[in-house]
């Protein structure tokens, strides 16, 4: 092995070590899932259940299915987590219009219950929630968070193509 190839090998080893230390520090200080958060966004089971059931209700009324939107769902999931952490009541997101970007019209349903099915039934029985479900929307995003046996849910409806949000994810 020549001197120049040893130097190159040494530099490569140093770069790999620095990269390994950097990744370790990121995971240590930013949390165990800091790197995985940048991967693809996935809908949770309860979120998929709610969006499917909403679309089923719309289809029974002769309306088109709503597309699932990850940007809206991420905003909704953040709100559902806040409500679950508070551990009591539920409330609409008063700043939804600031958190969702590039929107034309927004709607939201907020609830808490024991299961996906019972929440959809409760939304359907409420005239205001049912009006949102049957509204002139094109997109929906649902966020859900379980806490102490209760499912906290935020549904966001939007009519414009490609809504976004103020967060850097997803």
C-alpha positions as YAML, in Angstrom:
chain: A
units: angstrom
residues:
- id: 1
  name: UNK
  ca: [0.00, 0.00, 0.00]
- id: 2
  name: UNK
  ca: [1.37, 3.37, -0.97]
- id: 3
  name: UNK
  ca: [1.43, 6.47, 1.15]
- id: 4
  name: UNK
  ca: [-1.34, 8.22, -0.87]
- id: 5
  name: UNK
  ca: [-3.72, 5.24, -0.67]
- id: 6
  name: UNK
  ca: [-3.12, 4.99, 3.11]
- id: 7
  name: UNK
  ca: [-3.90, 8.68, 3.49]
- id: 8
  name: UNK
  ca: [-7.09, 8.28, 1.45]
- id: 9
  name: UNK
  ca: [-8.11, 5.26, 3.54]
- id: 10
  name: UNK
  ca: [-7.41, 7.18, 6.74]
- id: 11
  name: UNK
  ca: [-9.54, 10.11, 5.53]
- id: 12
  name: UNK
  ca: [-12.40, 7.76, 4.62]
- id: 13
  name: UNK
  ca: [-12.28, 6.13, 8.07]
- id: 14
  name: UNK
  ca: [-12.30, 9.54, 9.78]
- id: 15
  name: UNK
  ca: [-15.30, 10.66, 7.69]
- id: 16
  name: UNK
  ca: [-17.22, 7.48, 8.59]
- id: 17
  name: UNK
  ca: [-16.43, 7.93, 12.28]
- id: 18
  name: UNK
  ca: [-17.54, 11.56, 12.24]
- id: 19
  name: UNK
  ca: [-20.77, 10.57, 10.48]
- id: 20
  name: UNK
  ca: [-21.44, 7.82, 13.05]
- id: 21
  name: UNK
  ca: [-20.86, 10.23, 15.94]
- id: 22
  name: UNK
  ca: [-23.15, 12.82, 14.32]
- id: 23
  name: UNK
  ca: [-25.97, 10.28, 13.89]
- id: 24
  name: UNK
  ca: [-25.56, 9.16, 17.49]
- id: 25
  name: UNK
  ca: [-25.75, 12.76, 18.73]
- id: 26
  name: UNK
  ca: [-28.85, 13.47, 16.65]
- id: 27
  name: UNK
  ca: [-30.65, 10.46, 18.05]
- id: 28
  name: UNK
  ca: [-29.50, 11.20, 21.59]
- id: 29
  name: UNK
  ca: [-30.57, 14.84, 21.69]
- id: 30
  name: UNK
  ca: [-33.51, 14.86, 19.29]
- id: 31
  name: UNK
  ca: [-35.15, 11.64, 20.45]
- id: 32
  name: UNK
  ca: [-35.13, 8.06, 19.21]
- id: 33
  name: UNK
  ca: [-37.41, 8.68, 16.26]
- id: 34
  name: UNK
  ca: [-35.87, 11.94, 15.04]
- id: 35
  name: UNK
  ca: [-34.47, 10.34, 11.91]
- id: 36
  name: UNK
  ca: [-37.53, 8.19, 11.22]
- id: 37
  name: UNK
  ca: [-39.80, 11.25, 11.30]
- id: 38
  name: UNK
  ca: [-38.28, 12.38, 8.04]
- id: 39
  name: UNK
  ca: [-39.33, 9.16, 6.35]
- id: 40
  name: UNK
  ca: [-42.69, 8.66, 4.73]
- id: 41
  name: UNK
  ca: [-45.82, 9.65, 6.60]
- id: 42
  name: UNK
  ca: [-48.21, 6.81, 7.32]
- id: 43
  name: UNK
  ca: [-51.82, 6.88, 8.39]
- id: 44
  name: UNK
  ca: [-52.57, 5.04, 11.63]
- id: 45
  name: UNK
  ca: [-55.25, 2.35, 11.76]
- id: 46
  name: UNK
  ca: [-57.82, 4.59, 13.46]
- id: 47
  name: UNK
  ca: [-57.17, 7.39, 10.95]
- id: 48
  name: UNK
  ca: [-57.65, 5.04, 7.99]
- id: 49
  name: UNK
  ca: [-60.81, 3.66, 9.59]
- id: 50
  name: UNK
  ca: [-62.33, 7.12, 9.99]
- id: 51
  name: UNK
  ca: [-61.45, 8.24, 6.46]
- id: 52
  name: UNK
  ca: [-62.86, 5.02, 4.95]
- id: 53
  name: UNK
  ca: [-66.09, 5.30, 6.93]
- id: 54
  name: UNK
  ca: [-66.49, 8.97, 6.03]
- id: 55
  name: UNK
  ca: [-66.08, 8.10, 2.36]
- id: 56
  name: UNK
  ca: [-68.57, 5.25, 2.73]
- id: 57
  name: UNK
  ca: [-71.14, 7.65, 4.21]
- id: 58
  name: UNK
  ca: [-70.54, 10.11, 1.36]
- id: 59
  name: UNK
  ca: [-70.86, 7.37, -1.27]
- id: 60
  name: UNK
  ca: [-74.22, 6.29, 0.19]
- id: 61
  name: UNK
  ca: [-75.39, 9.87, -0.40]
- id: 62
  name: UNK
  ca: [-74.17, 9.83, -4.02]
- id: 63
  name: UNK
  ca: [-71.13, 12.03, -3.35]
- id: 64
  name: UNK
  ca: [-67.56, 11.48, -4.54]
- id: 65
  name: UNK
  ca: [-64.96, 10.05, -2.19]
- id: 66
  name: UNK
  ca: [-62.56, 12.45, -0.55]
- id: 67
  name: UNK
  ca: [-58.87, 12.02, -1.23]
- id: 68
  name: UNK
  ca: [-56.67, 11.36, 1.77]
- id: 69
  name: UNK
  ca: [-54.27, 14.24, 2.32]
- id: 70
  name: UNK
  ca: [-51.15, 13.80, 4.43]
- id: 71
  name: UNK
  ca: [-50.61, 17.53, 4.93]
- id: 72
  name: UNK
  ca: [-54.09, 17.94, 6.43]
- id: 73
  name: UNK
  ca: [-53.73, 14.73, 8.42]
- id: 74
  name: UNK
  ca: [-50.47, 15.91, 9.95]
- id: 75
  name: UNK
  ca: [-52.11, 19.12, 11.19]
- id: 76
  name: UNK
  ca: [-55.07, 17.09, 12.47]
- id: 77
  name: UNK
  ca: [-52.82, 14.57, 14.24]
- id: 78
  name: UNK
  ca: [-50.95, 17.34, 16.03]
- id: 79
  name: UNK
  ca: [-54.24, 18.74, 17.33]
- id: 80
  name: UNK
  ca: [-55.49, 15.29, 18.38]
- id: 81
  name: UNK
  ca: [-52.26, 14.79, 20.37]
- id: 82
  name: UNK
  ca: [-52.70, 18.14, 22.13]
- id: 83
  name: UNK
  ca: [-56.27, 17.25, 23.13]
- id: 84
  name: UNK
  ca: [-55.22, 13.78, 24.33]
- id: 85
  name: UNK
  ca: [-52.36, 15.23, 26.40]
- id: 86
  name: UNK
  ca: [-54.76, 17.71, 28.00]
- id: 87
  name: UNK
  ca: [-56.77, 14.65, 29.02]
- id: 88
  name: UNK
  ca: [-60.20, 16.16, 29.25]
- id: 89
  name: UNK
  ca: [-62.29, 18.08, 26.81]
- id: 90
  name: UNK
  ca: [-62.17, 18.50, 23.11]
- id: 91
  name: UNK
  ca: [-62.09, 21.70, 21.13]
- id: 92
  name: UNK
  ca: [-61.77, 22.87, 17.56]
- id: 93
  name: UNK
  ca: [-58.43, 24.19, 16.37]
- id: 94
  name: UNK
  ca: [-59.00, 27.96, 16.33]
- id: 95
  name: UNK
  ca: [-55.79, 28.45, 14.34]
- id: 96
  name: UNK
  ca: [-56.52, 25.84, 11.67]
- id: 97
  name: UNK
  ca: [-56.63, 28.50, 8.95]
- id: 98
  name: UNK
  ca: [-53.11, 29.56, 9.88]
- id: 99
  name: UNK
  ca: [-51.73, 26.02, 10.14]
- id: 100
  name: UNK
  ca: [-53.06, 24.86, 6.75]
- id: 101
  name: UNK
  ca: [-51.65, 26.74, 3.76]
- id: 102
  name: UNK
  ca: [-52.96, 27.22, 0.22]
- id: 103
  name: UNK
  ca: [-56.54, 26.61, 1.22]
- id: 104
  name: UNK
  ca: [-59.77, 27.91, -0.26]
- id: 105
  name: UNK
  ca: [-62.29, 26.55, 2.27]
- id: 106
  name: UNK
  ca: [-61.77, 24.51, 5.44]
- id: 107
  name: UNK
  ca: [-63.99, 22.45, 7.72]
- id: 108
  name: UNK
  ca: [-63.24, 20.47, 10.84]
- id: 109
  name: UNK
  ca: [-64.88, 17.87, 13.05]
- id: 110
  name: UNK
  ca: [-63.47, 17.19, 16.48]
- id: 111
  name: UNK
  ca: [-64.44, 14.33, 18.77]
- id: 112
  name: UNK
  ca: [-63.55, 11.81, 21.42]
- id: 113
  name: UNK
  ca: [-64.90, 8.31, 21.78]
- id: 114
  name: UNK
  ca: [-64.20, 4.65, 22.39]
- id: 115
  name: UNK
  ca: [-63.92, 3.45, 18.78]
- id: 116
  name: UNK
  ca: [-63.80, 4.63, 15.18]
- id: 117
  name: UNK
  ca: [-67.28, 3.28, 14.42]
- id: 118
  name: UNK
  ca: [-68.93, 5.04, 17.37]
- id: 119
  name: UNK
  ca: [-67.23, 8.33, 16.50]
- id: 120
  name: UNK
  ca: [-68.47, 8.23, 12.91]
- id: 121
  name: UNK
  ca: [-72.00, 7.45, 14.15]
- id: 122
  name: UNK
  ca: [-71.82, 10.38, 16.58]
- id: 123
  name: UNK
  ca: [-70.60, 12.72, 13.82]
- id: 124
  name: UNK
  ca: [-73.42, 11.50, 11.55]
- id: 125
  name: UNK
  ca: [-76.08, 12.17, 14.22]
- id: 126
  name: UNK
  ca: [-74.89, 15.76, 14.67]
- id: 127
  name: UNK
  ca: [-76.27, 18.06, 11.96]
- id: 128
  name: UNK
  ca: [-73.17, 20.30, 11.97]
- id: 129
  name: UNK
  ca: [-70.74, 17.40, 11.75]
- id: 130
  name: UNK
  ca: [-72.85, 15.67, 9.11]
- id: 131
  name: UNK
  ca: [-72.88, 18.89, 7.06]
- id: 132
  name: UNK
  ca: [-69.07, 18.86, 7.12]
- id: 133
  name: UNK
  ca: [-68.97, 15.21, 6.10]
- id: 134
  name: UNK
  ca: [-71.29, 15.90, 3.16]
- id: 135
  name: UNK
  ca: [-69.71, 19.27, 2.26]
- id: 136
  name: UNK
  ca: [-68.21, 20.27, -1.10]
- id: 137
  name: UNK
  ca: [-64.76, 19.06, -0.14]
- id: 138
  name: UNK
  ca: [-62.14, 17.27, -2.22]
- id: 139
  name: UNK
  ca: [-59.68, 16.31, 0.52]
- id: 140
  name: UNK
  ca: [-59.75, 15.05, 4.07]
- id: 141
  name: UNK
  ca: [-57.10, 14.47, 6.67]
- id: 142
  name: UNK
  ca: [-57.72, 12.75, 9.99]
- id: 143
  name: UNK
  ca: [-55.52, 12.77, 13.05]
- id: 144
  name: UNK
  ca: [-56.11, 10.38, 15.93]
- id: 145
  name: UNK
  ca: [-54.50, 9.74, 19.29]
- id: 146
  name: UNK
  ca: [-55.39, 7.08, 21.85]
- id: 147
  name: UNK
  ca: [-55.13, 7.96, 25.54]
- id: 148
  name: UNK
  ca: [-56.58, 6.11, 28.52]
- id: 149
  name: UNK
  ca: [-58.92, 4.05, 26.35]
- id: 150
  name: UNK
  ca: [-60.30, 7.05, 24.48]
- id: 151
  name: UNK
  ca: [-59.72, 8.02, 20.89]
- id: 152
  name: UNK
  ca: [-59.23, 11.75, 20.29]
- id: 153
  name: UNK
  ca: [-59.92, 12.74, 16.70]
- id: 154
  name: UNK
  ca: [-59.57, 15.80, 14.50]
- id: 155
  name: UNK
  ca: [-60.91, 15.71, 10.93]
- id: 156
  name: UNK
  ca: [-59.92, 18.45, 8.51]
- id: 157
  name: UNK
  ca: [-61.73, 18.97, 5.21]
- id: 158
  name: UNK
  ca: [-60.43, 21.12, 2.34]
- id: 159
  name: UNK
  ca: [-61.54, 21.89, -1.20]
- id: 160
  name: UNK
  ca: [-58.36, 22.99, -2.96]
- id: 161
  name: UNK
  ca: [-55.84, 20.87, -4.77]
- id: 162
  name: UNK
  ca: [-52.56, 20.38, -2.90]
- id: 163
  name: UNK
  ca: [-53.13, 22.07, 0.46]
- id: 164
  name: UNK
  ca: [-50.03, 22.35, 2.63]
- id: 165
  name: UNK
  ca: [-49.17, 23.19, 6.22]
- id: 166
  name: UNK
  ca: [-46.80, 25.42, 8.15]
- id: 167
  name: UNK
  ca: [-44.81, 22.48, 9.48]
- id: 168
  name: UNK
  ca: [-41.79, 21.00, 7.75]
- id: 169
  name: UNK
  ca: [-43.34, 17.53, 7.85]
- id: 170
  name: UNK
  ca: [-44.61, 15.39, 6.13]
...
